[in-house]
PDB file of C-alpha atoms in Angstrom:
ATOM      1  CA  MET A  26     133.434 -55.253  61.244  1.00  0.00           C
ATOM      2  CA  SER A  27     136.746 -55.751  63.037  1.00  0.00           C
ATOM      3  CA  LYS A  28     140.135 -56.532  61.573  1.00  0.00           C
ATOM      4  CA  THR A  29     143.364 -57.505  63.351  1.00  0.00           C
ATOM      5  CA  VAL A  30     146.859 -56.675  62.078  1.00  0.00           C
ATOM      6  CA  THR A  31     150.319 -56.895  63.568  1.00  0.00           C
ATOM      7  CA  LEU A  32     152.233 -53.788  64.559  1.00  0.00           C
ATOM      8  CA  ARG A  33     154.662 -54.434  61.713  1.00  0.00           C
ATOM      9  CA  GLU A  34     151.845 -54.648  59.142  1.00  0.00           C
ATOM     10  CA  ALA A  35     150.259 -51.469  60.507  1.00  0.00           C
ATOM     11  CA  ASN A  36     153.601 -49.657  60.396  1.00  0.00           C
ATOM     12  CA  GLN A  37     154.316 -50.699  56.814  1.00  0.00           C
ATOM     13  CA  SER A  38     150.836 -49.844  55.522  1.00  0.00           C
ATOM     14  CA  PHE A  39     149.572 -47.138  57.863  1.00  0.00           C
ATOM     15  CA  ALA A  40     147.773 -45.191  55.114  1.00  0.00           C
ATOM     16  CA  ARG A  41     145.799 -48.311  54.170  1.00  0.00           C
ATOM     17  CA  CYS A  42     144.904 -48.872  57.827  1.00  0.00           C
ATOM     18  CA  VAL A  43     143.600 -45.295  58.094  1.00  0.00           C
ATOM     19  CA  ARG A  44     141.544 -45.722  54.912  1.00  0.00           C
ATOM     20  CA  ASP A  45     140.020 -48.933  56.304  1.00  0.00           C
ATOM     21  CA  VAL A  46     139.083 -47.173  59.548  1.00  0.00           C
ATOM     22  CA  GLU A  47     137.611 -44.226  57.641  1.00  0.00           C
ATOM     23  CA  ALA A  48     135.502 -46.719  55.700  1.00  0.00           C
ATOM     24  CA  GLY A  49     133.956 -47.902  58.970  1.00  0.00           C
ATOM     25  CA  GLU A  50     136.186 -50.802  59.925  1.00  0.00           C
ATOM     26  CA  GLU A  51     137.530 -51.205  63.468  1.00  0.00           C
ATOM     27  CA  LEU A  52     141.202 -52.123  63.518  1.00  0.00           C
ATOM     28  CA  THR A  53     143.022 -53.936  66.323  1.00  0.00           C
ATOM     29  CA  ILE A  54     146.814 -53.789  66.281  1.00  0.00           C
ATOM     30  CA  THR A  55     148.780 -56.508  68.082  1.00  0.00           C
ATOM     31  CA  ARG A  56     152.334 -56.671  69.371  1.00  0.00           C
ATOM     32  CA  ASN A  57     153.680 -60.191  69.880  1.00  0.00           C
ATOM     33  CA  GLY A  58     150.119 -61.504  69.543  1.00  0.00           C
ATOM     34  CA  ILE A  59     148.731 -59.245  72.278  1.00  0.00           C
ATOM     35  CA  PRO A  60     146.198 -56.535  71.318  1.00  0.00           C
ATOM     36  CA  VAL A  61     147.648 -53.123  72.183  1.00  0.00           C
ATOM     37  CA  VAL A  62     145.748 -50.581  70.028  1.00  0.00           C
ATOM     38  CA  ARG A  63     142.194 -50.264  68.768  1.00  0.00           C
ATOM     39  CA  MET A  64     141.591 -47.793  65.945  1.00  0.00           C
ATOM     40  CA  THR A  65     138.083 -46.488  65.302  1.00  0.00           C
ATOM     41  CA  SER A  66     136.782 -43.519  63.394  1.00  0.00           C
ATOM     42  CA  VAL A  67     136.171 -40.360  65.408  1.00  0.00           C
ATOM     43  CA  ALA A  68     133.344 -39.451  63.031  1.00  0.00           C
ATOM     44  CA  GLU A  69     131.395 -42.482  64.202  1.00  0.00           C
ATOM     45  CA  ARG A  70     128.340 -41.451  66.229  1.00  0.00           C
ATOM     46  CA  ARG A  71     126.869 -43.538  68.971  1.00  0.00           C
ATOM     47  CA  VAL A  72     123.176 -44.191  68.663  1.00  0.00           C
ATOM     48  CA  PRO A  73     121.429 -43.940  72.044  1.00  0.00           C
ATOM     49  CA  THR A  74     119.399 -46.908  73.214  1.00  0.00           C
ATOM     50  CA  ALA A  75     115.690 -46.668  73.979  1.00  0.00           C
ATOM     51  CA  THR A  76     116.491 -46.639  77.711  1.00  0.00           C
ATOM     52  CA  GLN A  77     118.943 -43.756  77.260  1.00  0.00           C
ATOM     53  CA  MET A  78     116.426 -41.781  75.196  1.00  0.00           C
ATOM     54  CA  ALA A  79     113.725 -42.320  77.848  1.00  0.00           C
ATOM     55  CA  ALA A  80     116.114 -41.065  80.545  1.00  0.00           C
ATOM     56  CA  TRP A  81     116.931 -38.005  78.408  1.00  0.00           C
ATOM     57  CA  GLU A  82     113.222 -37.213  77.990  1.00  0.00           C
ATOM     58  CA  ARG A  83     112.614 -37.533  81.759  1.00  0.00           C
ATOM     59  CA  LEU A  84     115.502 -35.167  82.434  1.00  0.00           C
ATOM     60  CA  ARG A  85     114.272 -32.673  79.829  1.00  0.00           C
ATOM     61  CA  LYS A  86     110.746 -32.745  81.308  1.00  0.00           C
ATOM     62  CA  PHE A  87     112.121 -32.217  84.815  1.00  0.00           C
ATOM     63  CA  ALA A  88     114.229 -29.274  83.607  1.00  0.00           C
ATOM     64  CA  ASP A  89     111.295 -27.700  81.762  1.00  0.00           C
ATOM     65  CA  GLU A  90     109.040 -27.909  84.838  1.00  0.00           C
ATOM     66  CA  GLY A  91     111.555 -26.037  86.973  1.00  0.00           C
ATOM     67  CA  TRP A  92     113.081 -26.535  90.411  1.00  0.00           C
ATOM     68  CA  ARG A  93     111.878 -25.610  93.901  1.00  0.00           C
ATOM     69  CA  LEU A  94     114.213 -22.982  95.364  1.00  0.00           C
ATOM     70  CA  GLY A  95     112.627 -22.092  98.661  1.00  0.00           C
ATOM     71  CA  GLY A  96     109.960 -19.468  97.923  1.00  0.00           C
ATOM     72  CA  GLY A  97     109.015 -19.971  94.316  1.00  0.00           C
ATOM     73  CA  ARG A  98     109.614 -21.986  91.235  1.00  0.00           C
ATOM     74  CA  ILE A  99     112.077 -21.073  88.551  1.00  0.00           C
ATOM     75  CA  ASN A 100     112.521 -22.788  85.233  1.00  0.00           C
ATOM     76  CA  ARG A 101     115.537 -23.053  82.996  1.00  0.00           C
ATOM     77  CA  ASP A 102     114.539 -20.140  80.722  1.00  0.00           C
ATOM     78  CA  GLU A 103     113.957 -17.767  83.646  1.00  0.00           C
ATOM     79  CA  LEU A 104     117.261 -18.754  85.187  1.00  0.00           C
ATOM     80  CA  TYR A 105     119.176 -17.646  82.087  1.00  0.00           C
ATOM     81  CA  ASP A 106     117.084 -14.479  81.617  1.00  0.00           C
ATOM     82  CA  ARG A 107     118.395 -13.065  84.875  1.00  0.00           C
TER      83      ARG A 107
END
């Protein structure tokens, strides 16, 4: 949910604005009718999309299989053991 307030309103009731953001609301602050600040919670976690998760799994599989480095193969665990 998004809420818009003027800079003056935000200045006069900053604690309330922070509480609203902590409760999950996104706050847009305007100056002379122009949006200048967007406040969101830093605790908010992004949820990866199915495409992003598939890409992560492909990368993890590639890393687990190892890389060709000329003569032999080395995997991630062996690399950090040395």
